[in-house]
XYZ file of C-alpha atoms in Angstrom:
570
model
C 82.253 89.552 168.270
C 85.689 91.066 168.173
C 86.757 88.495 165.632
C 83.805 89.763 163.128
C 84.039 93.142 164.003
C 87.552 92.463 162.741
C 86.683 90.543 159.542
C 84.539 93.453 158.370
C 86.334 96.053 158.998
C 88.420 94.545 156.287
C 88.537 96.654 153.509
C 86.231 95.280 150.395
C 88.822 95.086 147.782
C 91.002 93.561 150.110
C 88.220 90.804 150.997
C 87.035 89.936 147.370
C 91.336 89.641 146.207
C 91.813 86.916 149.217
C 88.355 85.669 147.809
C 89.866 85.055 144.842
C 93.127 83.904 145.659
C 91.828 81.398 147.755
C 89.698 80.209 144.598
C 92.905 80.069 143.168
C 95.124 78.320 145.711
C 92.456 75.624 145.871
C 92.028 75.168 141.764
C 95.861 74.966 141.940
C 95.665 72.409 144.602
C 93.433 70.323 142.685
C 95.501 70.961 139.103
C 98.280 69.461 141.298
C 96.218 66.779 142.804
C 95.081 65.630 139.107
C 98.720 66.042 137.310
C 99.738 63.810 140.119
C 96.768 61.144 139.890
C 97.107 61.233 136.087
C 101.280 60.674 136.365
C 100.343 57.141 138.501
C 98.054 56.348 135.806
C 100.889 56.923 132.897
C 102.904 55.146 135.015
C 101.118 52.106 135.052
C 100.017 52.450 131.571
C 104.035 52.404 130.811
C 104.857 49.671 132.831
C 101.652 47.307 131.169
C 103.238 47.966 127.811
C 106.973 47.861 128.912
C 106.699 44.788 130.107
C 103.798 42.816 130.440
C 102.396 44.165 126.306
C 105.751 44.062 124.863
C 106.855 40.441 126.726
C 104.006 38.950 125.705
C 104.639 39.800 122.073
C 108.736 38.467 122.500
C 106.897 35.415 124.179
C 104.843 34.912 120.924
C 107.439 35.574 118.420
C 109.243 32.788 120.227
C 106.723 30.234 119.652
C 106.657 31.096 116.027
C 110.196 30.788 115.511
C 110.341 27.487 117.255
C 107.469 26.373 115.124
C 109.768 27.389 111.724
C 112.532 25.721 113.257
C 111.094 21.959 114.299
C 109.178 22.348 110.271
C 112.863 23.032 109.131
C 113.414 20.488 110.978
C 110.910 17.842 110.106
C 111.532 19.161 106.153
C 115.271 18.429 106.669
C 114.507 14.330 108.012
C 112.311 13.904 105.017
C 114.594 15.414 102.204
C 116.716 13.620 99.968
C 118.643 16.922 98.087
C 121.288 18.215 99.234
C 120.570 21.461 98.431
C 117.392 21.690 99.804
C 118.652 19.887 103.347
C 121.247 23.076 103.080
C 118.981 25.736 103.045
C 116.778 24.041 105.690
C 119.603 23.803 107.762
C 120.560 27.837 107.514
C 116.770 28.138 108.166
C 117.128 26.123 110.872
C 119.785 27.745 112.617
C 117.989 31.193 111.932
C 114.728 30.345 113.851
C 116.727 29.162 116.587
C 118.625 32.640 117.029
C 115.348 33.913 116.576
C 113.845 31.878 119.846
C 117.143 33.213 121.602
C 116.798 36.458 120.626
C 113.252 36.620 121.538
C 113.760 34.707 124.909
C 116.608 37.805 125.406
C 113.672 40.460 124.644
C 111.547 38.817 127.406
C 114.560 38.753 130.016
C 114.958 42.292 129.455
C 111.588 43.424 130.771
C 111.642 40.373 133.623
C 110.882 41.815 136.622
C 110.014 39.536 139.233
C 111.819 35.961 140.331
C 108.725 33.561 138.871
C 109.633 35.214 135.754
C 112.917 34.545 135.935
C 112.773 30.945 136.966
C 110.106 30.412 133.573
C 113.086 31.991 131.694
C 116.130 29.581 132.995
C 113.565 26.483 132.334
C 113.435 27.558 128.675
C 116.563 28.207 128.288
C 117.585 24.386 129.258
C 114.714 23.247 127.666
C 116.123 25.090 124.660
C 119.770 23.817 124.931
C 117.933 20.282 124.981
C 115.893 20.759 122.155
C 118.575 22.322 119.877
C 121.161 19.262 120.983
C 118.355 16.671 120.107
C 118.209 18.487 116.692
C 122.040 18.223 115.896
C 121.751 14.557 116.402
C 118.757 13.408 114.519
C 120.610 15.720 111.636
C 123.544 13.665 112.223
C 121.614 10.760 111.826
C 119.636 11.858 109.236
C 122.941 12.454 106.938
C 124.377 8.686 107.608
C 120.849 7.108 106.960
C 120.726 5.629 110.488
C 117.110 7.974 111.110
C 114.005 6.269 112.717
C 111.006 7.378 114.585
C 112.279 7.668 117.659
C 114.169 10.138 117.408
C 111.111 12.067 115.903
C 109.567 11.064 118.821
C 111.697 12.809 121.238
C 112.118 16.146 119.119
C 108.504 16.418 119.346
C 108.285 15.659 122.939
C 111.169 17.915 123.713
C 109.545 20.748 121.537
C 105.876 20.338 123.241
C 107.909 20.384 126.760
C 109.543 24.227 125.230
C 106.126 24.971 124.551
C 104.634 23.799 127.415
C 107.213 26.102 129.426
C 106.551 29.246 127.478
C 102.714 29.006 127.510
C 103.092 28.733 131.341
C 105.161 32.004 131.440
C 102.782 33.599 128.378
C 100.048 32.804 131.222
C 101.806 34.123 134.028
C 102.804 37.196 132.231
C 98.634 37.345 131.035
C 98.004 37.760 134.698
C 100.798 39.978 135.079
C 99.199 42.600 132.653
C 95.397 42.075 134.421
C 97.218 42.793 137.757
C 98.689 45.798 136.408
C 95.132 47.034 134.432
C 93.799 46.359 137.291
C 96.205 48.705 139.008
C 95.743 51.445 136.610
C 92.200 51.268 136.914
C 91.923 51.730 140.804
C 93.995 54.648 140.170
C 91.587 56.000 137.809
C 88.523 55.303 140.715
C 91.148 56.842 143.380
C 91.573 60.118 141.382
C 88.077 60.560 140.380
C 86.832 60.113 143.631
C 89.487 62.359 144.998
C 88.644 64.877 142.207
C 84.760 64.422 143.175
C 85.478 65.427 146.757
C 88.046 68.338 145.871
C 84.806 69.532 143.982
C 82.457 69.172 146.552
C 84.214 70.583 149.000
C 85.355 73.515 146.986
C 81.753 74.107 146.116
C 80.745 74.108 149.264
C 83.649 76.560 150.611
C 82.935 79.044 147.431
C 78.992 78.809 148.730
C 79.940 79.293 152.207
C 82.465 82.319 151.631
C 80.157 83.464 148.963
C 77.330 83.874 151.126
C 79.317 85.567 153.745
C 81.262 87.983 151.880
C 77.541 88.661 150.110
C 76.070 89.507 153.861
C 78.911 91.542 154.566
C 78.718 93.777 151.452
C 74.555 93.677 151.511
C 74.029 94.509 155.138
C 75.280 97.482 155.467
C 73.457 98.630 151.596
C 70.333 97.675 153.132
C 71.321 99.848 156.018
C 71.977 102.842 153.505
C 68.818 102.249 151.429
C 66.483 101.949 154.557
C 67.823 105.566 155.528
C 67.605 107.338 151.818
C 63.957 105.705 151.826
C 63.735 107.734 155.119
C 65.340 110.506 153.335
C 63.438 110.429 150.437
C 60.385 111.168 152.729
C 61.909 114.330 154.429
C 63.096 112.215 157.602
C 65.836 113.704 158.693
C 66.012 111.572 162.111
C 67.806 108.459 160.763
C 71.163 107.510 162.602
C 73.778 105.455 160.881
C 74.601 102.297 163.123
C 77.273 101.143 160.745
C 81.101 101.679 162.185
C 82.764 99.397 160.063
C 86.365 101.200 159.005
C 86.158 100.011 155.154
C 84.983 101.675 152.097
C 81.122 100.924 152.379
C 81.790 101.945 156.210
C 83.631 105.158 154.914
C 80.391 105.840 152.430
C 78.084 105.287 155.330
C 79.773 107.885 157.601
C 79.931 110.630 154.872
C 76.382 109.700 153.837
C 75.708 110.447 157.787
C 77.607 113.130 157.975
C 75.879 114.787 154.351
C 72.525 114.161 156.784
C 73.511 116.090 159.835
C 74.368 119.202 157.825
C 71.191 118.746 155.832
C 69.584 118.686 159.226
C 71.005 121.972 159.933
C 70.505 123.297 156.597
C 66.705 122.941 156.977
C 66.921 124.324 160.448
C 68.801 127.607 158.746
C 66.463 127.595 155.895
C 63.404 127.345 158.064
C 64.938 130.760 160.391
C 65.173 132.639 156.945
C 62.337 132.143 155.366
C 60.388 134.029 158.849
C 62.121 136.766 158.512
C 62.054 137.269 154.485
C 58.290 137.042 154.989
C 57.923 139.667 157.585
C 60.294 142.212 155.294
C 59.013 141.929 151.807
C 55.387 142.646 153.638
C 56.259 145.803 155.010
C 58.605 146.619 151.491
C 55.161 145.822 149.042
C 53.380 148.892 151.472
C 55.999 151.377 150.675
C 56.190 150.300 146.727
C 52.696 150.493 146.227
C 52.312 154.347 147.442
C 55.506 155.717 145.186
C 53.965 154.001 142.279
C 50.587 155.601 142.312
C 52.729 158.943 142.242
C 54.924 157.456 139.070
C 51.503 156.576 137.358
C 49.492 159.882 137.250
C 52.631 161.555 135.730
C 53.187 158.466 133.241
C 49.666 159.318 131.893
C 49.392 162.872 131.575
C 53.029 162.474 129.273
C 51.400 159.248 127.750
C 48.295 161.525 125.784
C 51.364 164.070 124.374
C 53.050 161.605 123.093
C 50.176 159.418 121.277
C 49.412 162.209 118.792
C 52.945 162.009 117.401
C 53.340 158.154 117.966
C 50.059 157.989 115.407
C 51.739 160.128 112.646
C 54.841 157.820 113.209
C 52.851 154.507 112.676
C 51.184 155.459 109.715
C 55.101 156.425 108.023
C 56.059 152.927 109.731
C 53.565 151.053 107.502
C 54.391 153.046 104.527
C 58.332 151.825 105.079
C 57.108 148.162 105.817
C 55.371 148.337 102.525
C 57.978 149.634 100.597
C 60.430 147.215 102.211
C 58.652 144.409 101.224
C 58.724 145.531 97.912
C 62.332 145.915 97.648
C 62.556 142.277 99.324
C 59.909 141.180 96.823
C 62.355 142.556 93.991
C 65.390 140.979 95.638
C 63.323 137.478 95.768
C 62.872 137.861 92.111
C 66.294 139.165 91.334
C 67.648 135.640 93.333
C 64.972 133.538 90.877
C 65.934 135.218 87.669
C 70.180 134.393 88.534
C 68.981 130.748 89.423
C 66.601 130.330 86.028
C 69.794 131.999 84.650
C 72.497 129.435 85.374
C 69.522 126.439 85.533
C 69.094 128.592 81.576
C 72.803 128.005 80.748
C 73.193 124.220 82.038
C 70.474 123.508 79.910
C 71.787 124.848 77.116
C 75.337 123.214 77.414
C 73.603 120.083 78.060
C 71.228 120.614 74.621
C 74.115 121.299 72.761
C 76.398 118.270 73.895
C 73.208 115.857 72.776
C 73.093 117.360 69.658
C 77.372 116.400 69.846
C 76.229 112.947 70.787
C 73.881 113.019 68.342
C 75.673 114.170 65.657
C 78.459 111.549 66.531
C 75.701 108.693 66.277
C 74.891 109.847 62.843
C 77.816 109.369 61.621
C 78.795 106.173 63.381
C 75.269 104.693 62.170
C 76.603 105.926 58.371
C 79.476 104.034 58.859
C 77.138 100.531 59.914
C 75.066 101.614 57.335
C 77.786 101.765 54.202
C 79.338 98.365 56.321
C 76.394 96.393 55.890
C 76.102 97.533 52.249
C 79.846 96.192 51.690
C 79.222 93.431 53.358
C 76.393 92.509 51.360
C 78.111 92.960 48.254
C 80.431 90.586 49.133
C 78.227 87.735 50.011
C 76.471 88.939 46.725
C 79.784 87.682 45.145
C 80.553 85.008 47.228
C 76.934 83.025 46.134
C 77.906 84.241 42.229
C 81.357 82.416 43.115
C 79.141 79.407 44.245
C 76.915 79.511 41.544
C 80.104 79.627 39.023
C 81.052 76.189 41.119
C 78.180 74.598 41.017
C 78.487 74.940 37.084
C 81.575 73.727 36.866
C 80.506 70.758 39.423
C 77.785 69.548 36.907
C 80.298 70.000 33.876
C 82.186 67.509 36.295
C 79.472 65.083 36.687
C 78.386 65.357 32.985
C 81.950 64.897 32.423
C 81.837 61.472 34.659
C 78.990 60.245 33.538
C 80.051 59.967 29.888
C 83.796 58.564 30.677
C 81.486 55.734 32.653
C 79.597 54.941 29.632
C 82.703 55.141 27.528
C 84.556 52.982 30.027
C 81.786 50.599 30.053
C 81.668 50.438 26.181
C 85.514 49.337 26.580
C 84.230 46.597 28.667
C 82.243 45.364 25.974
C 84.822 45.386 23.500
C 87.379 43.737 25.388
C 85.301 41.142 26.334
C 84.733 40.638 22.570
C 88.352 40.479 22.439
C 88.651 37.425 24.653
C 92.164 37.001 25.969
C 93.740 39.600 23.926
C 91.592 42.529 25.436
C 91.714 41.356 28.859
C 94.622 44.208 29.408
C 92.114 46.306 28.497
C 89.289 45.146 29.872
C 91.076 45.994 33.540
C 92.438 49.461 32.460
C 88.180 50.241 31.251
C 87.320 49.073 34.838
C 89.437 51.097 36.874
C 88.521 53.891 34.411
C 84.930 53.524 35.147
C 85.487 53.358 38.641
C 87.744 56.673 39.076
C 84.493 57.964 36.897
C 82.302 56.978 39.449
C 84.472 58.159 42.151
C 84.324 61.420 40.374
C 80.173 61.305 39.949
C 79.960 60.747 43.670
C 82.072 63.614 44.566
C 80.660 65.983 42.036
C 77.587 65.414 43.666
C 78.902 65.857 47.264
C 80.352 68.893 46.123
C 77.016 69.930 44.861
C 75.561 69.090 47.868
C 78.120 71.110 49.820
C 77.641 74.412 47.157
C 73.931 74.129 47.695
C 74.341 74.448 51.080
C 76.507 77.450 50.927
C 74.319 78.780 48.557
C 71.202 78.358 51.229
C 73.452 79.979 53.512
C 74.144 83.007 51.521
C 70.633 83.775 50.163
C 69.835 83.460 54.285
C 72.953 85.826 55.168
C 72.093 88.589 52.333
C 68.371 88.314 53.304
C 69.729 89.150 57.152
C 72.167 91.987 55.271
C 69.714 93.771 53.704
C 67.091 93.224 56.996
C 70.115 94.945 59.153
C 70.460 97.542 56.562
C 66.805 98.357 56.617
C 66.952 98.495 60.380
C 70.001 101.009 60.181
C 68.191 103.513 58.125
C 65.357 103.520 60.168
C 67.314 104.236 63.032
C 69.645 107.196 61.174
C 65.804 108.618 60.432
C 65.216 108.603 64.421
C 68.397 109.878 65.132
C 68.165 112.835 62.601
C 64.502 113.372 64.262
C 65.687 113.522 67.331
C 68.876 116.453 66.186
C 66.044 118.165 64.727
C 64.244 117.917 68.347
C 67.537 119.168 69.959
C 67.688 122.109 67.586
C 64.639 122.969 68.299
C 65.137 123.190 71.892
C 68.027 125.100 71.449
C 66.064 127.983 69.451
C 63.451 127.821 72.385
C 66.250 127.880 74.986
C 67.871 131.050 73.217
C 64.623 132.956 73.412
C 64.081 132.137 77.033
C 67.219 133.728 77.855
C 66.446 136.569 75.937
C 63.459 136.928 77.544
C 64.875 136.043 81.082
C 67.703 139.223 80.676
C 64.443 141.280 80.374
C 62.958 140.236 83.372
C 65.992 140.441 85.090
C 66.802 144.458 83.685
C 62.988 145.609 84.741
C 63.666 144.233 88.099
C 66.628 145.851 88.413
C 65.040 149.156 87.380
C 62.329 148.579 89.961
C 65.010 147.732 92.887
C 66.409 150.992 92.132
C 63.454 153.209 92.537
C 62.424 151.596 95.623
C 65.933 152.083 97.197
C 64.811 155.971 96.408
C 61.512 155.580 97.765
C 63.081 154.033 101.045
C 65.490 156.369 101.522
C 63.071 159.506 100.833
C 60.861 157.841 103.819
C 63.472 157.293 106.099
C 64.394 161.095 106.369
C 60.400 161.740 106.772
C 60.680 159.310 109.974
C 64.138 160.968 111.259
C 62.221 164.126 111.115
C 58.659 163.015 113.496
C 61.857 161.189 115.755
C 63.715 164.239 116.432
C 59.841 166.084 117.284
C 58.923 163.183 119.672
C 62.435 162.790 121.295
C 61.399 165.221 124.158
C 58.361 163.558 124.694
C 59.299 160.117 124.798
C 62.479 161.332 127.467
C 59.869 162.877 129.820
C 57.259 159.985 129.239
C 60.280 157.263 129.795
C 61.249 159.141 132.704
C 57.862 158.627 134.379
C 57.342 155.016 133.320
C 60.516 153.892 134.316
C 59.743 154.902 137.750
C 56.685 153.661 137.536
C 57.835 150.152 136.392
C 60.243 150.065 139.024
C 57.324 150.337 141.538
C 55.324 147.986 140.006
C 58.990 145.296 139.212
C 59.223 146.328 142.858
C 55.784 145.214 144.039
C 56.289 142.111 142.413
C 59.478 141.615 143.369
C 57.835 141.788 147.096
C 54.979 140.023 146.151
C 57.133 136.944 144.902
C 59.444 136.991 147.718
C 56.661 136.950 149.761
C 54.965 133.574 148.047
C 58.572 131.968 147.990
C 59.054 132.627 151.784
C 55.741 130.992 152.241
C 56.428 127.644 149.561
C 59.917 127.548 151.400
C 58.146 127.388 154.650
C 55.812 124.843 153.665
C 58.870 122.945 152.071
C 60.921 122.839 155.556
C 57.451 121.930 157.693
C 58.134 118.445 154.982
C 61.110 117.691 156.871
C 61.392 115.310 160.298
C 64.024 117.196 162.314
């Protein structure tokens, strides 16, 4: 019990910070525990490409070049040229640096002794199989070849073979060992992740719930006793001694109780004895006021007499003060029609600028469109001039055909003496039909433009129309403005009359007021004496009767307090 007392007397911040740093220390734990896991994995991973992916590929590069070198081989028996058996031999001695080269790449990444061993196999296997080469190449240069010797380079090359598919096998196993490797890693750390998670889970439940307990209890505590509170009982003890900041709450919250305990207690005391005083206070104000009253009325019927007199020149003022605020109303409307007058009248006259401005602009269209027209006018006179001069063309045409035609005739009548001729008439007639056919597209071409033209004057004179009719409406409407000007001119006229009479009227009111006012100084300064004796003798009276009320409401607010205290559960 010591221990828990101990644990929550813990202060809160300080038990939600270690809350969260243990969170912390254990999600760091498990970052660590995951880089770690993961590292072995890229580890493995590295070492299966290293050397089991990248042997594998030296081991299969050195098959290949061992296959190019026994075909350079086998080409190099079986050729006759020279040249040819000299490049097969440079190929030759290529592929085998190749196989050593690639045999070198494997030894590099060779890690265990099986390995090894494969390697020095291949190696004699290697020296064999190159020596057996030299010779049958020897052999093959003095002409003393045969099949045996072809024999034996094969079965010394399917021995080499033989050798590195055993190692390509071993080294095949090598790589599933090691995949297999990487893969139990994998299983390790995800199981080890799964029961980091678990566990964590569980721990962040189990502090969870506790911390929650710890930081509930004691609220439920403090909300059982402001329930208690709520219903005016006062008898509550806090049981909660915890040192830390809901246990420092609880013991002001207690401490707030016991002085409202004693408060009530005070309260209760007080309340007796205002009762008991403002009852024997009411008995005493209630026999000095009937005094205070029969003197109030006797100066009350003096003064009425005079008060009437006043009333009626009250209502006579009134009246004549509405007036003048009447005339000051209309004053305010005659500046506003005024100024709303003036914009008006700037605004009629800058549409009748506008307007003005449009007449002349639409002039302007109006004598553009005439010019315009004119000059199509001339332009379809121009065409019509063409289109004369085109059929003067084809007339023209027509008759140097016939006359190159009648040529034709008479140099054929010639025989061979007008043959000269006769092809001088024929190019002459066809230049004349050349020029028919394009006197005719140009009179195709002019009656188009002269379609055109008609169309665009018709459009001219259409736009023209449409221009003076809208100069008419724009004229219309000046007139319009004009007249709205005149009409605006006359309302201001009229509007300074309105605005002298009131002006007149304002003034003879402000005598009218003023005349009245020294009428009401006058029945003032008659009822001045009465009104000091009668205020005399109400005042007293009112402060008997404030008095009795005064004692009267203490009274009822001794007795609510009272009933307010008997609430409470001391």
């Amino acid at each position: 019990m010591e221990g828990v007392d101990k644990v929550f007397n813990v202060k809160l911040r300080t038990r939600l910070l270690g809350l969260i740093l243990f969170f912390a220390l254990v999600l760091g734990f498990i970052g660590f525990q995951v880089m770690t896991e993961l590292k072995k994995i890229d580890d493995s991973v590295t070492v299966l490409y290293e050397k089991s992916v990248s042997g594998l590929v030296a081991l299969s590069d050195s098959k290949s070049s061992l296959q190019e070198m026994s075909r350079a081989a086998l080409m190099y028996i079986l050729s006759q040229d020279d040249g040819q058996r000299e490049a097969m031999e440079k190929l030759i001695s290529q592929q085998e640096n190749a196989v050593y080269q690639a045999i070198a790449n494997f030894e590099k990444v060779a890690s265990d002794d099986v390995q090894k061993i494969n390697i020095d196999q291949i190696k004699k296997r290697l020296v064999d199989y190159s020596t057996t080469v030299e010779i049958i190449k020897a052999k093959s240069k003095k002409g003393e070849f045969n099949n045996d010797y072809l024999n034996e380079l094969t079965q010394k090359q399917i021995s080499v073979f033989q050798n590195i598919q055993t190692l390509q096998n071993y080294q095949q196993k090598l790589s599933l060992t090691k995949y297999e490797e990487s893969h139990d890693a994998y299983n390790k750390a995800h199981n080890f992740l799964l029961i980091i998670i678990s566990v964590s889970i569980l721990l962040a439940f189990v502090f969870g719930i506790a911390i929650y307990r710890s930081i509930m209890k004691p609220l439920w505590e403090l909300t059982r006793i402001a329930k208690g509170l709520e219903e005016g009982d006062l008898r509550s003890e806090v049981k909660y001694t915890a040192k830390n900041e809901i246990g420092q709450a609880m013991a002001a919250f207690a401490s707030a109780t016991r002085n409202l305990r004693q408060l009530i207690v005070q309260i209760d005391e007080t309340a007796q004895g205002v009762a008991q005083a403002s009852t024997e206070l009411s008995s005493a104000a209630e026999q000095t006021g009937e005094g205070a009253n029969q003197v109030a009325v006797t100066v009350e019927n003096l003064a009425r007499a005079t008060e009437a007199q006043m009333m009626q020149t009250e209502s006579v003022k009134k009246a004549v003060e509405a007036m003048i605020e009447a005339v000051n109303k209309i004053n305010e409307s005659y500046q506003r029609a005024q100024a709303d007058t003036d914009l008006t009248s700037r605004l009629a006259g800058d549409g009748q600028n506008y307007i003005d401005r449009a007449v002349a602009q639409m002039e302007q269209i109006k004598n553009s469109s005439y010019a315009m027209g004119d000059k199509v006018k001339g332009l379809g006179a121009l065409s019509k001039q063409i289109g004369e001069i085109v059929d003067i063309i084809s007339a023209i045409a027509e008759q140097t055909n016939l006359l190159a035609l009648n040529a034709a005739i008479e140099a054929a009548r010639a025989g061979e003496h007008g043959r000269g001729f006769a092809v001088v008439a024929e190019e002459v007639r066809k230049l004349a039909e050349q020029s028919g056919q394009s006197a005719q597209e140009i009179a195709a071409l002019i009656t188009g433009i002269q379609k055109g033209v008609e169309e665009a004057i018709v459009v001219m004179e259409r736009g023209a129309n449409e221009v003076n009719a809208g100069t008419q409406s724009i004229e219309i409407s000046g007139k319009s403005f004009k007249e709205i000007m005149k009409s605006i001119d006359h309302l201001k006229a009229a509007m300074s009359e309105v605005g002298l009479s009131a002006q007149q009227i304002y003034q003879k009111s402000n005598e009218v007021q003023k005349s009245i006012a020294v009428t009401i100084q006058e029945f003032e300064n008659t009822a001045a004496h009465t009104e000091e004796v009668s205020a005399t003798a109400e005042e007293q009276a009112a402060a008997m009767e404030q008095m009795i009320a005064s004692t009267s409401t203490l009274s009822n607010l001794a007795e609510e307090l009272k009933s307010s205290v008997r609430k409470f559960k001391i």
